[in-house]
Short mmCIF file of C-alpha atoms in Angstrom, two decimals:
data_model
loop_
_atom_site.label_atom_id
_atom_site.label_comp_id
_atom_site.label_asym_id
_atom_site.label_seq_id
_atom_site.Cartn_x
_atom_site.Cartn_y
_atom_site.Cartn_z
CA UNK A 1 -90.11 38.83 -100.55
CA UNK A 2 -91.55 35.81 -98.76
CA UNK A 3 -89.28 34.42 -96.09
CA UNK A 4 -90.14 31.55 -93.75
CA UNK A 5 -87.85 30.19 -91.06
CA UNK A 6 -87.39 26.44 -91.04
CA UNK A 7 -88.35 24.32 -88.02
CA UNK A 8 -84.90 24.46 -86.40
CA UNK A 9 -84.65 28.22 -86.82
CA UNK A 10 -88.11 28.73 -85.32
CA UNK A 11 -87.22 26.50 -82.38
CA UNK A 12 -84.01 28.49 -81.87
CA UNK A 13 -85.96 31.73 -81.72
CA UNK A 14 -88.62 30.28 -79.44
CA UNK A 15 -85.95 28.94 -77.08
CA UNK A 16 -84.30 32.35 -76.79
CA UNK A 17 -87.68 34.04 -76.33
CA UNK A 18 -88.52 31.74 -73.44
CA UNK A 19 -85.09 32.15 -71.87
CA UNK A 20 -85.29 35.95 -72.03
CA UNK A 21 -88.91 36.10 -70.86
CA UNK A 22 -88.11 34.00 -67.80
CA UNK A 23 -84.97 36.03 -67.08
CA UNK A 24 -86.93 39.24 -66.41
CA UNK A 25 -84.75 41.54 -68.50
CA UNK A 26 -86.09 44.88 -67.13
CA UNK A 27 -84.29 44.28 -63.82
CA UNK A 28 -81.06 43.40 -65.65
CA UNK A 29 -81.40 46.51 -67.85
CA UNK A 30 -81.84 48.81 -64.86
CA UNK A 31 -78.92 47.19 -63.05
CA UNK A 32 -76.72 47.56 -66.14
CA UNK A 33 -77.65 51.24 -66.44
CA UNK A 34 -76.65 51.71 -62.79
CA UNK A 35 -73.24 50.15 -63.45
CA UNK A 36 -74.01 46.75 -61.91
CA UNK A 37 -73.17 44.24 -64.63
CA UNK A 38 -73.74 41.01 -62.69
CA UNK A 39 -77.33 40.26 -63.77
CA UNK A 40 -76.60 41.21 -67.37
CA UNK A 41 -73.47 39.05 -67.54
CA UNK A 42 -75.35 36.10 -66.06
CA UNK A 43 -77.94 36.55 -68.80
CA UNK A 44 -75.10 36.85 -71.34
CA UNK A 45 -73.73 33.45 -70.34
CA UNK A 46 -77.19 31.88 -70.55
CA UNK A 47 -77.61 33.27 -74.06
CA UNK A 48 -74.21 31.91 -75.04
CA UNK A 49 -75.16 28.48 -73.68
CA UNK A 50 -78.21 28.60 -75.95
CA UNK A 51 -76.01 29.37 -78.98
CA UNK A 52 -76.92 33.02 -79.47
CA UNK A 53 -73.29 34.09 -79.93
CA UNK A 54 -71.87 30.90 -81.42
CA UNK A 55 -73.81 31.59 -84.64
CA UNK A 56 -71.45 34.54 -85.28
CA UNK A 57 -68.23 32.59 -84.73
CA UNK A 58 -66.75 30.24 -87.36
CA UNK A 59 -66.73 26.52 -86.66
CA UNK A 60 -62.95 26.48 -86.93
CA UNK A 61 -62.81 28.63 -83.78
CA UNK A 62 -65.38 26.69 -81.78
CA UNK A 63 -68.52 28.40 -83.02
CA UNK A 64 -71.40 27.24 -85.16
CA UNK A 65 -71.27 29.82 -87.93
CA UNK A 66 -71.25 32.22 -89.35
CA UNK A 67 -74.99 31.64 -89.73
CA UNK A 68 -76.54 35.01 -90.66
CA UNK A 69 -80.19 33.86 -90.65
CA UNK A 70 -79.81 32.32 -87.19
CA UNK A 71 -77.99 35.48 -86.12
CA UNK A 72 -80.92 37.63 -87.23
CA UNK A 73 -83.32 35.27 -85.47
CA UNK A 74 -81.34 35.59 -82.24
CA UNK A 75 -81.04 39.36 -82.39
CA UNK A 76 -84.73 39.79 -83.09
CA UNK A 77 -85.38 38.15 -79.72
CA UNK A 78 -82.57 40.10 -78.04
CA UNK A 79 -84.23 43.31 -79.24
CA UNK A 80 -87.69 42.09 -78.34
CA UNK A 81 -86.51 41.71 -74.74
CA UNK A 82 -84.08 44.67 -74.83
CA UNK A 83 -81.19 42.55 -73.52
CA UNK A 84 -78.35 44.78 -72.28
CA UNK A 85 -74.68 44.67 -73.25
CA UNK A 86 -72.49 44.98 -76.36
CA UNK A 87 -74.15 42.12 -78.20
CA UNK A 88 -73.96 43.51 -81.75
CA UNK A 89 -70.44 44.67 -80.96
CA UNK A 90 -69.36 41.16 -79.99
CA UNK A 91 -70.78 39.89 -83.28
CA UNK A 92 -68.81 42.57 -85.11
CA UNK A 93 -65.63 41.64 -83.24
CA UNK A 94 -66.11 38.01 -84.29
CA UNK A 95 -66.32 39.08 -87.95
CA UNK A 96 -63.33 41.39 -87.50
CA UNK A 97 -61.09 38.75 -85.97
CA UNK A 98 -62.18 36.08 -88.44
CA UNK A 99 -61.27 38.34 -91.35
CA UNK A 100 -57.65 38.98 -90.35
CA UNK A 101 -54.99 37.44 -92.56
CA UNK A 102 -52.35 35.44 -90.64
CA UNK A 103 -49.55 37.44 -92.26
CA UNK A 104 -51.01 40.69 -90.89
CA UNK A 105 -51.16 39.49 -87.28
CA UNK A 106 -48.75 40.85 -84.70
CA UNK A 107 -50.12 38.56 -81.99
CA UNK A 108 -50.11 34.76 -82.23
CA UNK A 109 -52.95 33.22 -84.27
CA UNK A 110 -53.84 31.15 -81.22
CA UNK A 111 -54.62 34.34 -79.31
CA UNK A 112 -57.16 35.33 -81.93
CA UNK A 113 -58.67 31.84 -81.91
CA UNK A 114 -58.95 32.03 -78.14
CA UNK A 115 -60.84 35.31 -78.33
CA UNK A 116 -63.23 33.89 -80.91
CA UNK A 117 -63.85 30.79 -78.80
CA UNK A 118 -64.45 33.01 -75.78
CA UNK A 119 -67.10 35.00 -77.64
CA UNK A 120 -68.88 31.82 -78.72
CA UNK A 121 -68.81 30.40 -75.19
CA UNK A 122 -69.90 33.65 -73.53
CA UNK A 123 -66.64 33.97 -71.58
CA UNK A 124 -65.43 37.00 -73.57
CA UNK A 125 -67.55 40.13 -73.76
CA UNK A 126 -66.14 42.13 -76.67
CA UNK A 127 -66.67 45.61 -78.01
CA UNK A 128 -65.14 47.70 -80.77
CA UNK A 129 -64.82 51.21 -82.17
CA UNK A 130 -64.90 51.46 -85.96
CA UNK A 131 -64.77 55.17 -86.77
CA UNK A 132 -66.35 57.06 -88.36
CA UNK A 133 -69.57 54.97 -88.33
CA UNK A 134 -68.95 53.57 -84.83
CA UNK A 135 -66.86 56.20 -83.02
CA UNK A 136 -67.34 54.84 -79.50
CA UNK A 137 -66.86 51.41 -77.93
CA UNK A 138 -70.12 50.40 -76.28
CA UNK A 139 -69.96 49.21 -72.66
CA UNK A 140 -66.17 49.08 -72.60
CA UNK A 141 -66.33 48.99 -68.80
CA UNK A 142 -68.01 45.58 -68.96
CA UNK A 143 -65.96 44.12 -71.83
CA UNK A 144 -62.94 41.89 -71.47
CA UNK A 145 -61.82 42.67 -75.03
CA UNK A 146 -61.91 46.27 -76.31
CA UNK A 147 -60.69 46.83 -79.87
CA UNK A 148 -60.27 49.82 -82.15
CA UNK A 149 -59.48 50.05 -85.84
CA UNK A 150 -57.55 52.95 -87.35
CA UNK A 151 -57.05 52.52 -91.08
CA UNK A 152 -55.06 49.32 -91.53
CA UNK A 153 -54.19 48.94 -87.85
CA UNK A 154 -56.06 46.99 -85.17
CA UNK A 155 -55.24 47.72 -81.54
CA UNK A 156 -56.35 46.67 -78.09
CA UNK A 157 -58.04 49.93 -77.13
CA UNK A 158 -57.82 51.91 -73.91
CA UNK A 159 -61.23 53.37 -72.96
CA UNK A 160 -61.62 56.92 -71.68
CA UNK A 161 -64.45 58.45 -69.66
CA UNK A 162 -67.97 57.27 -70.50
CA UNK A 163 -70.28 59.51 -72.52
CA UNK A 164 -74.00 59.86 -71.90
CA UNK A 165 -76.27 57.88 -74.22
CA UNK A 166 -79.92 58.32 -75.08
CA UNK A 167 -80.31 54.87 -73.53
CA UNK A 168 -78.91 54.78 -69.97
CA UNK A 169 -78.16 51.08 -70.43
CA UNK A 170 -75.79 51.91 -73.32
CA UNK A 171 -72.52 53.44 -72.05
CA UNK A 172 -70.37 54.94 -74.80
CA UNK A 173 -66.60 55.11 -74.37
CA UNK A 174 -64.09 57.04 -76.46
CA UNK A 175 -60.98 54.92 -76.96
CA UNK A 176 -57.30 55.35 -77.63
CA UNK A 177 -55.21 52.77 -79.40
CA UNK A 178 -53.09 50.54 -77.18
CA UNK A 179 -51.18 47.39 -78.05
CA UNK A 180 -50.90 46.72 -81.78
CA UNK A 181 -52.60 43.44 -82.71
CA UNK A 182 -52.57 43.47 -86.51
CA UNK A 183 -51.46 45.71 -89.37
CA UNK A 184 -52.09 45.30 -93.08
CA UNK A 185 -54.70 45.34 -95.85
CA UNK A 186 -56.80 42.59 -94.28
CA UNK A 187 -57.52 44.84 -91.28
CA UNK A 188 -59.36 47.38 -93.40
CA UNK A 189 -61.37 44.67 -95.21
CA UNK A 190 -62.15 42.89 -91.94
CA UNK A 191 -63.34 46.18 -90.43
CA UNK A 192 -65.77 46.64 -93.31
CA UNK A 193 -67.11 43.12 -92.77
CA UNK A 194 -67.40 43.80 -89.05
CA UNK A 195 -69.37 46.98 -89.72
CA UNK A 196 -71.84 45.12 -91.91
CA UNK A 197 -72.38 42.33 -89.37
CA UNK A 198 -72.81 44.84 -86.56
CA UNK A 199 -75.31 46.83 -88.61
CA UNK A 200 -77.22 43.67 -89.54
CA UNK A 201 -77.44 42.57 -85.90
CA UNK A 202 -78.59 46.05 -84.89
CA UNK A 203 -81.25 46.07 -87.60
CA UNK A 204 -82.61 42.76 -86.29
CA UNK A 205 -82.58 44.17 -82.74
CA UNK A 206 -84.53 47.20 -83.92
CA UNK A 207 -87.27 45.06 -85.45
CA UNK A 208 -87.52 43.15 -82.16
CA UNK A 209 -87.63 46.36 -80.12
CA UNK A 210 -90.31 47.80 -82.40
CA UNK A 211 -92.39 44.65 -82.20
CA UNK A 212 -92.24 44.66 -78.39
CA UNK A 213 -93.35 48.30 -78.32
CA UNK A 214 -96.22 47.58 -80.69
CA UNK A 215 -97.38 44.61 -78.60
CA UNK A 216 -97.23 46.70 -75.42
CA UNK A 217 -99.18 49.50 -77.09
CA UNK A 218 -101.89 47.15 -78.34
CA UNK A 219 -102.25 45.60 -74.90
CA UNK A 220 -102.48 49.01 -73.27
CA UNK A 221 -105.00 50.24 -75.86
CA UNK A 222 -107.24 47.28 -75.02
CA UNK A 223 -107.09 47.95 -71.27
CA UNK A 224 -107.10 51.77 -71.08
CA UNK A 225 -110.60 53.22 -71.19
CA UNK A 226 -111.85 56.70 -72.00
CA UNK A 227 -115.47 57.80 -72.36
CA UNK A 228 -116.47 54.30 -71.29
CA UNK A 229 -114.63 52.56 -74.15
CA UNK A 230 -111.16 51.01 -74.65
CA UNK A 231 -109.01 53.58 -76.44
CA UNK A 232 -108.12 50.90 -78.98
CA UNK A 233 -111.63 51.26 -80.40
CA UNK A 234 -110.94 54.84 -81.50
CA UNK A 235 -110.08 55.12 -85.16
CA UNK A 236 -107.08 57.41 -84.66
CA UNK A 237 -105.45 54.93 -82.28
CA UNK A 238 -106.18 52.03 -84.64
CA UNK A 239 -104.53 53.89 -87.52
CA UNK A 240 -101.42 54.66 -85.48
CA UNK A 241 -101.03 51.03 -84.44
CA UNK A 242 -101.66 49.81 -87.98
CA UNK A 243 -99.01 52.17 -89.34
CA UNK A 244 -96.50 50.82 -86.82
CA UNK A 245 -97.30 47.25 -87.84
CA UNK A 246 -96.92 48.04 -91.56
CA UNK A 247 -93.51 49.62 -90.99
CA UNK A 248 -92.23 46.65 -89.02
CA UNK A 249 -93.64 44.13 -91.49
CA UNK A 250 -91.85 45.92 -94.34
CA UNK A 251 -88.57 46.04 -92.41
CA UNK A 252 -88.52 42.41 -91.31
CA UNK A 253 -88.10 40.80 -94.76
CA UNK A 254 -85.38 43.33 -95.63
CA UNK A 255 -83.43 42.21 -92.58
CA UNK A 256 -83.84 38.54 -93.47
CA UNK A 257 -83.06 39.31 -97.11
CA UNK A 258 -79.79 40.93 -96.06
CA UNK A 259 -78.93 37.83 -94.00
CA UNK A 260 -79.51 35.64 -97.06
CA UNK A 261 -77.22 37.91 -99.11
CA UNK A 262 -74.26 37.30 -96.77
CA UNK A 263 -71.17 36.47 -98.78
CA UNK A 264 -72.47 38.10 -101.97
CA UNK A 265 -71.43 41.46 -103.46
CA UNK A 266 -74.89 42.81 -102.60
CA UNK A 267 -74.52 42.18 -98.86
CA UNK A 268 -73.34 45.70 -97.88
CA UNK A 269 -76.13 47.32 -99.90
CA UNK A 270 -78.78 45.01 -98.48
CA UNK A 271 -77.55 45.53 -94.93
CA UNK A 272 -77.84 49.29 -95.36
CA UNK A 273 -81.37 48.99 -96.78
CA UNK A 274 -82.34 46.77 -93.84
CA UNK A 275 -80.80 49.13 -91.28
CA UNK A 276 -82.68 52.13 -92.69
CA UNK A 277 -86.03 50.33 -92.75
CA UNK A 278 -85.59 48.83 -89.28
CA UNK A 279 -84.41 52.11 -87.77
CA UNK A 280 -87.37 54.06 -89.13
CA UNK A 281 -89.90 51.35 -88.23
CA UNK A 282 -88.70 50.98 -84.63
CA UNK A 283 -88.49 54.74 -84.16
CA UNK A 284 -92.05 55.13 -85.44
CA UNK A 285 -93.23 52.35 -83.12
CA UNK A 286 -91.56 54.15 -80.21
CA UNK A 287 -93.29 57.44 -81.03
CA UNK A 288 -96.64 55.71 -81.35
CA UNK A 289 -96.06 53.90 -78.06
CA UNK A 290 -95.55 57.28 -76.40
CA UNK A 291 -98.72 58.64 -77.97
CA UNK A 292 -100.80 55.64 -76.93
CA UNK A 293 -99.43 55.39 -73.39
CA UNK A 294 -99.32 59.11 -72.72
CA UNK A 295 -97.04 60.53 -70.04
CA UNK A 296 -96.65 57.20 -68.28
CA UNK A 297 -94.77 55.91 -71.34
CA UNK A 298 -91.57 57.78 -70.56
CA UNK A 299 -91.43 57.37 -66.78
CA UNK A 300 -88.43 55.45 -65.46
CA UNK A 301 -90.61 53.10 -63.42
CA UNK A 302 -92.63 51.95 -66.45
CA UNK A 303 -90.95 49.13 -68.39
CA UNK A 304 -91.87 50.27 -71.94
CA UNK A 305 -89.68 53.35 -71.38
CA UNK A 306 -86.66 51.02 -71.51
CA UNK A 307 -87.64 49.91 -75.01
CA UNK A 308 -88.50 53.44 -76.16
CA UNK A 309 -85.05 54.70 -75.20
CA UNK A 310 -83.34 51.74 -76.81
CA UNK A 311 -85.24 52.30 -80.07
CA UNK A 312 -83.99 55.88 -80.20
CA UNK A 313 -80.39 54.94 -79.37
CA UNK A 314 -80.24 52.06 -81.86
CA UNK A 315 -81.73 54.30 -84.56
CA UNK A 316 -78.35 56.01 -84.98
CA UNK A 317 -76.10 53.16 -83.80
CA UNK A 318 -73.92 51.44 -86.42
CA UNK A 319 -74.45 54.20 -88.96
CA UNK A 320 -77.12 56.86 -89.38
CA UNK A 321 -80.03 56.41 -91.74
CA UNK A 322 -78.62 59.11 -94.01
CA UNK A 323 -75.27 57.33 -94.24
CA UNK A 324 -76.92 54.00 -95.04
CA UNK A 325 -79.22 55.60 -97.60
CA UNK A 326 -76.19 57.10 -99.28
CA UNK A 327 -74.56 53.68 -99.48
CA UNK A 328 -77.66 52.16 -101.05
CA UNK A 329 -77.81 54.94 -103.63
CA UNK A 330 -74.09 54.56 -104.41
CA UNK A 331 -74.55 50.83 -104.94
CA UNK A 332 -77.44 51.40 -107.32
CA UNK A 333 -75.72 54.15 -109.32
#
C-alpha cells in the first residue's frame, strides 16, 4: 500500500514534532513517573491548542473530527517523543461518549457534550477501563474524568491503588463502578468503537516510539567506536538496524490503512492487524536499541531507556498481539 500525507497533514505532523521537541519531553516523563503531573499537563494543553486531541472529537461537540488520518499523524509524533499521560485513553473516551444513544443516557446530554468539548480543548484529561482488553484505567490519578464499562453500563469509575507498570510513567489503576452515566445497547457498541480507536492510537504511538529508538540507535552506532571504527560499520550491527527499519516500514502503512478504513466493516480487523505489526516492530526496535547501546541503554539517566520501557508497555496495551491476531483470523474465516 502506498500512502502519502497531503500538505496539511504533513504540516500538522511537523508542527507537533517541533512543539514536542522544544518541550523537552524527557523531563516531563520523569516528573510524571515521580507523580508530579504539572509539566505533563502543561504539555497536554499545548498539544490540545495545536489540535492533537480535537481530531478525535466530533465537530458537533467542539472538535474537528473524527479525523482518523490526522489522529494517526498526531499519535506518531506523540510516540516519537514519548509524551506522557492517558492520550490514547482520552481518544477512546471521545469515541465512547460520541457513540452513546441519547435514550440510553442517565446524565443530561449537555454533560456529555461538555466532556467532549473539554477533551478537545485540553481541559479534560480522560481515561477509561474497558475489560477484558483494557482492565485498568491509565493515570487515573491525573485524570478529571475516569470511566468504566461493564457490559451495557457506563459508570464514572472510582480508582483503587495504583499497580506497577513496565513503564514507570504509566500508572495503572483498578477501578470500581461509581455513578451510573448510561445503560443500554449503545453502551456496548460505543465501547467496541472506543477500543478500536484506542488501539489505533496506540499502534500509531508504537510506530513513533520505534522510529525514535531506531534513530537513536543509528546515531549512537555512528559515534561509538570499537577497534578504531564506528560500530555502525560492522555488518552485524547494520543488519540489526536494517531489520528494525523493515519492521517499522511494514507497520506504518498498516496503521494508515486502518485509519482510512474508519467507518467501514473492515475497520476492527484492520486496526488489529495494525496493532500487531506496530507492537512487534516497536518491540524489535527496543531490543535492537538495547543491543546497540549496551548496558547504558537501560540506565535511568539515559533518555533512550524511557522509550525502551514505553515500547514494552505499549506492546501489550489495548489488547495483546495474540488477541488481535485472533480477531484478524476470525474476520478472515
